[in-house]
PDB file of C-alpha atoms in Angstrom:
ATOM      1  CA  MET K 231      17.452   9.720  15.928  1.00  0.00           C
ATOM      2  CA  ILE K 232      14.618   7.404  14.911  1.00  0.00           C
ATOM      3  CA  THR K 233      11.096   8.581  14.055  1.00  0.00           C
ATOM      4  CA  ILE K 234       8.200   6.142  13.866  1.00  0.00           C
ATOM      5  CA  TYR K 235       4.934   6.774  12.026  1.00  0.00           C
ATOM      6  CA  LYS K 236       2.343   4.133  12.911  1.00  0.00           C
ATOM      7  CA  TYR K 237      -0.439   3.156  10.569  1.00  0.00           C
ATOM      8  CA  ARG K 238      -3.993   3.578  11.823  1.00  0.00           C
ATOM      9  CA  PHE K 239      -7.024   2.074  10.124  1.00  0.00           C
ATOM     10  CA  ASP K 240     -10.080   4.201   9.497  1.00  0.00           C
ATOM     11  CA  ARG K 241     -13.685   3.030   9.387  1.00  0.00           C
ATOM     12  CA  ARG K 242     -13.696   2.679   5.604  1.00  0.00           C
ATOM     13  CA  THR K 243     -10.766   0.256   5.699  1.00  0.00           C
ATOM     14  CA  LEU K 244     -12.357  -1.786   8.471  1.00  0.00           C
ATOM     15  CA  TYR K 245     -15.687  -1.909   6.589  1.00  0.00           C
ATOM     16  CA  TRP K 246     -13.905  -3.097   3.427  1.00  0.00           C
ATOM     17  CA  THR K 247     -12.106  -5.752   5.461  1.00  0.00           C
ATOM     18  CA  LEU K 248     -15.356  -6.998   6.936  1.00  0.00           C
ATOM     19  CA  ALA K 249     -16.943  -6.981   3.472  1.00  0.00           C
ATOM     20  CA  HIS K 250     -14.072  -9.085   2.064  1.00  0.00           C
ATOM     21  CA  LEU K 251     -14.341 -11.581   4.904  1.00  0.00           C
ATOM     22  CA  ALA K 252     -18.126 -11.784   4.547  1.00  0.00           C
ATOM     23  CA  VAL K 253     -17.906 -12.442   0.792  1.00  0.00           C
ATOM     24  CA  PHE K 254     -15.220 -15.109   1.260  1.00  0.00           C
ATOM     25  CA  THR K 255     -17.301 -16.779   3.975  1.00  0.00           C
ATOM     26  CA  LEU K 256     -20.519 -16.704   1.948  1.00  0.00           C
ATOM     27  CA  ILE K 257     -18.836 -18.154  -1.123  1.00  0.00           C
ATOM     28  CA  GLY K 258     -17.167 -20.834   1.005  1.00  0.00           C
ATOM     29  CA  PHE K 259     -20.431 -21.879   2.660  1.00  0.00           C
ATOM     30  CA  GLY K 260     -22.237 -21.732  -0.681  1.00  0.00           C
ATOM     31  CA  LEU K 261     -19.703 -24.009  -2.319  1.00  0.00           C
ATOM     32  CA  TYR K 262     -19.746 -26.366   0.634  1.00  0.00           C
ATOM     33  CA  TYR K 263     -23.522 -26.781   0.448  1.00  0.00           C
ATOM     34  CA  LEU K 264     -23.636 -26.878  -3.372  1.00  0.00           C
ATOM     35  CA  TYR K 265     -20.939 -29.483  -3.766  1.00  0.00           C
ATOM     36  CA  GLU K 266     -21.414 -31.152  -0.375  1.00  0.00           C
ATOM     37  CA  GLY K 267     -17.745 -31.078   0.570  1.00  0.00           C
ATOM     38  CA  GLY K 268     -16.346 -31.998  -2.841  1.00  0.00           C
ATOM     39  CA  TYR K 269     -12.949 -31.166  -4.269  1.00  0.00           C
ATOM     40  CA  PHE K 270     -13.994 -27.773  -5.540  1.00  0.00           C
ATOM     41  CA  SER K 271     -15.134 -26.500  -2.154  1.00  0.00           C
ATOM     42  CA  ALA K 272     -12.020 -27.925  -0.478  1.00  0.00           C
ATOM     43  CA  TRP K 273      -9.806 -26.293  -3.105  1.00  0.00           C
ATOM     44  CA  PHE K 274     -11.583 -22.962  -2.707  1.00  0.00           C
ATOM     45  CA  THR K 275     -11.338 -23.067   1.075  1.00  0.00           C
ATOM     46  CA  SER K 276      -7.620 -23.884   0.956  1.00  0.00           C
ATOM     47  CA  PHE K 277      -7.018 -21.120  -1.584  1.00  0.00           C
ATOM     48  CA  ILE K 278      -8.905 -18.496   0.442  1.00  0.00           C
ATOM     49  CA  VAL K 279      -7.169 -19.454   3.696  1.00  0.00           C
ATOM     50  CA  ALA K 280      -3.757 -19.187   1.991  1.00  0.00           C
ATOM     51  CA  LEU K 281      -4.735 -15.879   0.364  1.00  0.00           C
ATOM     52  CA  ILE K 282      -5.907 -14.385   3.656  1.00  0.00           C
ATOM     53  CA  ALA K 283      -2.718 -15.581   5.391  1.00  0.00           C
ATOM     54  CA  LEU K 284      -0.498 -14.009   2.714  1.00  0.00           C
ATOM     55  CA  MET K 285      -2.465 -10.774   2.717  1.00  0.00           C
ATOM     56  CA  THR K 286      -2.390 -10.598   6.507  1.00  0.00           C
ATOM     57  CA  LEU K 287       1.391 -10.963   6.563  1.00  0.00           C
ATOM     58  CA  SER K 288       1.715  -8.031   4.129  1.00  0.00           C
ATOM     59  CA  ILE K 289      -0.280  -5.502   6.158  1.00  0.00           C
ATOM     60  CA  PRO K 290       1.789  -2.314   6.661  1.00  0.00           C
ATOM     61  CA  ARG K 291       2.405  -1.486  10.341  1.00  0.00           C
ATOM     62  CA  LYS K 292       4.703   1.517  10.495  1.00  0.00           C
ATOM     63  CA  ILE K 293       7.242   3.748   8.770  1.00  0.00           C
ATOM     64  CA  VAL K 294      10.566   3.999  10.581  1.00  0.00           C
ATOM     65  CA  VAL K 295      12.829   6.909   9.603  1.00  0.00           C
ATOM     66  CA  LYS K 296      16.444   6.389  10.612  1.00  0.00           C
ATOM     67  CA  GLU K 297      19.477   8.542   9.939  1.00  0.00           C
ATOM     68  CA  ASP K 298      20.648   6.416   7.012  1.00  0.00           C
ATOM     69  CA  ALA K 299      17.478   4.633   5.835  1.00  0.00           C
ATOM     70  CA  VAL K 300      13.700   4.607   5.726  1.00  0.00           C
ATOM     71  CA  GLU K 301      11.926   1.351   6.524  1.00  0.00           C
ATOM     72  CA  ILE K 302       8.335   0.495   5.734  1.00  0.00           C
ATOM     73  CA  ARG K 303       7.587  -2.388   8.065  1.00  0.00           C
ATOM     74  CA  CYS K 304       4.838  -4.874   7.384  1.00  0.00           C
ATOM     75  CA  LEU K 305       4.022  -7.879   9.519  1.00  0.00           C
ATOM     76  CA  LEU K 306       6.446 -10.053   7.549  1.00  0.00           C
ATOM     77  CA  ASP K 307       8.267  -7.793   5.084  1.00  0.00           C
ATOM     78  CA  ILE K 308      10.506  -4.760   5.486  1.00  0.00           C
ATOM     79  CA  THR K 309      10.997  -2.385   2.563  1.00  0.00           C
ATOM     80  CA  GLU K 310      14.148  -0.345   3.083  1.00  0.00           C
ATOM     81  CA  ILE K 311      15.190   2.748   1.157  1.00  0.00           C
ATOM     82  CA  GLN K 312      18.599   4.259   1.786  1.00  0.00           C
ATOM     83  CA  ARG K 313      18.374   8.005   2.448  1.00  0.00           C
ATOM     84  CA  LYS K 314      21.158   8.686  -0.067  1.00  0.00           C
ATOM     85  CA  ASP K 315      19.067   6.957  -2.764  1.00  0.00           C
ATOM     86  CA  ILE K 316      15.987   9.169  -2.347  1.00  0.00           C
ATOM     87  CA  LYS K 317      15.582  11.435  -5.343  1.00  0.00           C
ATOM     88  CA  ALA K 318      12.292  13.151  -4.558  1.00  0.00           C
ATOM     89  CA  VAL K 319       9.584  13.214  -1.914  1.00  0.00           C
ATOM     90  CA  ARG K 320       6.213  14.689  -2.840  1.00  0.00           C
ATOM     91  CA  ARG K 321       2.790  15.053  -1.309  1.00  0.00           C
ATOM     92  CA  ILE K 322      -0.060  13.753  -3.427  1.00  0.00           C
ATOM     93  CA  ASP K 323      -2.685  16.430  -2.893  1.00  0.00           C
ATOM     94  CA  ASN K 324      -4.914  15.619  -5.818  1.00  0.00           C
ATOM     95  CA  PRO K 325      -7.045  12.537  -5.066  1.00  0.00           C
ATOM     96  CA  LYS K 326      -7.749  12.156  -8.794  1.00  0.00           C
ATOM     97  CA  ARG K 327      -4.150  10.973  -9.248  1.00  0.00           C
ATOM     98  CA  MET K 328      -4.813   7.917  -7.118  1.00  0.00           C
ATOM     99  CA  LYS K 329      -7.781   6.751  -9.188  1.00  0.00           C
ATOM    100  CA  TRP K 330      -5.356   5.712 -11.942  1.00  0.00           C
ATOM    101  CA  LEU K 331      -3.802   3.005  -9.751  1.00  0.00           C
ATOM    102  CA  ILE K 332      -4.949  -0.540 -10.514  1.00  0.00           C
ATOM    103  CA  PRO K 333      -3.979  -3.318  -8.056  1.00  0.00           C
ATOM    104  CA  LEU K 334      -1.889  -6.064  -9.638  1.00  0.00           C
ATOM    105  CA  PHE K 335      -0.556  -7.991  -6.678  1.00  0.00           C
ATOM    106  CA  GLY K 336      -1.607  -6.924  -3.239  1.00  0.00           C
ATOM    107  CA  GLY K 337      -4.496  -5.935  -1.029  1.00  0.00           C
ATOM    108  CA  CYS K 338      -7.082  -3.337  -1.853  1.00  0.00           C
ATOM    109  CA  GLY K 339      -9.242  -2.707   1.180  1.00  0.00           C
ATOM    110  CA  PHE K 340      -8.306  -5.803   3.203  1.00  0.00           C
ATOM    111  CA  PHE K 341      -6.682  -4.177   6.254  1.00  0.00           C
ATOM    112  CA  GLY K 342      -5.374  -1.398   4.029  1.00  0.00           C
ATOM    113  CA  TYR K 343      -4.001  -0.896   0.543  1.00  0.00           C
ATOM    114  CA  TYR K 344      -0.634  -2.458  -0.150  1.00  0.00           C
ATOM    115  CA  GLY K 345       1.360  -4.242  -2.779  1.00  0.00           C
ATOM    116  CA  TYR K 346       2.168  -3.614  -6.414  1.00  0.00           C
ATOM    117  CA  PHE K 347      -0.143  -1.326  -8.347  1.00  0.00           C
ATOM    118  CA  PHE K 348      -0.032  -0.267 -11.996  1.00  0.00           C
ATOM    119  CA  ASP K 349      -0.259   3.468 -12.688  1.00  0.00           C
ATOM    120  CA  LEU K 350      -2.323   3.838 -15.860  1.00  0.00           C
ATOM    121  CA  ARG K 351      -1.349   7.491 -16.182  1.00  0.00           C
ATOM    122  CA  ARG K 352       2.401   6.871 -16.334  1.00  0.00           C
ATOM    123  CA  PHE K 353       2.351   3.188 -17.402  1.00  0.00           C
ATOM    124  CA  GLU K 354       4.632   2.018 -14.636  1.00  0.00           C
ATOM    125  CA  MET K 355       4.558  -0.064 -11.487  1.00  0.00           C
ATOM    126  CA  VAL K 356       4.396   1.545  -8.053  1.00  0.00           C
ATOM    127  CA  ARG K 357       4.417   0.071  -4.585  1.00  0.00           C
ATOM    128  CA  LEU K 358       1.703   1.250  -2.256  1.00  0.00           C
ATOM    129  CA  TYR K 359       1.644   0.997   1.548  1.00  0.00           C
ATOM    130  CA  ALA K 360      -1.446   2.704   2.973  1.00  0.00           C
ATOM    131  CA  SER K 361      -3.856   2.105   5.798  1.00  0.00           C
ATOM    132  CA  VAL K 362      -6.244   4.861   4.704  1.00  0.00           C
ATOM    133  CA  TRP K 363      -7.020   6.246   1.242  1.00  0.00           C
ATOM    134  CA  ARG K 364      -5.692   9.753   1.954  1.00  0.00           C
ATOM    135  CA  ASN K 365      -2.539  11.564   3.224  1.00  0.00           C
ATOM    136  CA  PHE K 366      -0.309  10.139   0.495  1.00  0.00           C
ATOM    137  CA  VAL K 367       3.420  10.752   0.124  1.00  0.00           C
ATOM    138  CA  GLU K 368       5.309   9.627  -2.967  1.00  0.00           C
ATOM    139  CA  ILE K 369       8.940   8.625  -2.499  1.00  0.00           C
ATOM    140  CA  GLU K 370      10.978   8.286  -5.676  1.00  0.00           C
ATOM    141  CA  ASP K 371      14.461   6.838  -5.584  1.00  0.00           C
ATOM    142  CA  ILE K 372      17.404   7.219  -7.955  1.00  0.00           C
ATOM    143  CA  PHE K 373      16.403   3.977  -9.683  1.00  0.00           C
ATOM    144  CA  ASP K 374      13.056   5.599 -10.661  1.00  0.00           C
ATOM    145  CA  GLU K 375      11.073   3.305  -8.391  1.00  0.00           C
ATOM    146  CA  ARG K 376       8.049   4.950  -6.834  1.00  0.00           C
ATOM    147  CA  ILE K 377       6.728   4.048  -3.399  1.00  0.00           C
ATOM    148  CA  ILE K 378       3.529   5.650  -2.152  1.00  0.00           C
ATOM    149  CA  VAL K 379       2.806   5.617   1.581  1.00  0.00           C
ATOM    150  CA  SER K 380       0.064   7.081   3.711  1.00  0.00           C
ATOM    151  CA  CYS K 381       1.046   8.913   6.837  1.00  0.00           C
ATOM    152  CA  PRO K 382      -0.934  10.784   9.502  1.00  0.00           C
ATOM    153  CA  ASP K 383       1.719  13.551   9.648  1.00  0.00           C
ATOM    154  CA  VAL K 384       2.495  14.167   5.971  1.00  0.00           C
ATOM    155  CA  ASP K 385       4.351  17.464   6.357  1.00  0.00           C
ATOM    156  CA  ARG K 386       6.723  16.115   8.986  1.00  0.00           C
ATOM    157  CA  LEU K 387       7.496  12.991   6.929  1.00  0.00           C
ATOM    158  CA  ILE K 388       8.194  15.065   3.813  1.00  0.00           C
ATOM    159  CA  GLU K 389      10.430  17.408   5.798  1.00  0.00           C
ATOM    160  CA  GLU K 390      12.408  14.484   7.217  1.00  0.00           C
ATOM    161  CA  LEU K 391      12.818  12.628   3.927  1.00  0.00           C
ATOM    162  CA  THR K 392      13.498  15.459   1.498  1.00  0.00           C
ATOM    163  CA  PRO K 393      17.122  15.113   0.367  1.00  0.00           C
ATOM    164  CA  PRO K 394      19.595  17.855   1.297  1.00  0.00           C
ATOM    165  CA  GLY K 395      19.281  20.631  -1.238  1.00  0.00           C
ATOM    166  CA  GLY K 396      15.687  19.673  -2.075  1.00  0.00           C
ATOM    167  CA  ASN K 397      14.279  17.214  -4.542  1.00  0.00           C
ATOM    168  CA  ARG K 398      16.674  16.329  -7.346  1.00  0.00           C
ATOM    169  CA  GLU K 399      14.125  16.366 -10.137  1.00  0.00           C
ATOM    170  CA  GLU K 400      10.639  17.786 -10.234  1.00  0.00           C
ATOM    171  CA  LYS K 401       7.949  16.287 -12.416  1.00  0.00           C
ATOM    172  CA  ASN K 402       4.840  18.172 -13.351  1.00  0.00           C
ATOM    173  CA  ASP K 403       2.119  16.043 -11.781  1.00  0.00           C
ATOM    174  CA  ASP K 404      -0.581  18.724 -11.705  1.00  0.00           C
ATOM    175  CA  GLU K 405      -2.034  17.687 -15.040  1.00  0.00           C
ATOM    176  CA  ILE K 406      -4.645  14.980 -14.924  1.00  0.00           C
TER     177      ILE K 406
END
């Protein structure tokens, strides 16, 4: 049996996307008129086009739960976690926990929140795949990698992914 959870963008994400595009466009036009088509404006335009293309290919589309694996599908990339490798699945109820995540390599507001983020509270890297900044589920595998996803039906996803016999190890994440 396969279950699919599709990502949906909210207004905040779409507003951030439009803001990013507007800033990139304004800077591009400003550089074009300041330097009258010089190398700097051409370099900037090429860089921004490549950046937008890479970010667009990394937008999360859906979470596919299969019998033996969980796949987080982006436009270009698929992150797969074997079900036997899942150590713990937790809901992130406290929004204050998410304020400690700093983006290192990925998108923050441009068609969602995705990529590698640094958790300042635990001093470790996490992968984030979210289309909205709420309804977070943390998946931890036996290799101590943490993946945080957003899902419209959090309880159902947690129920499906929780390993047989419950989570293997509980961490006290209530302290902030």
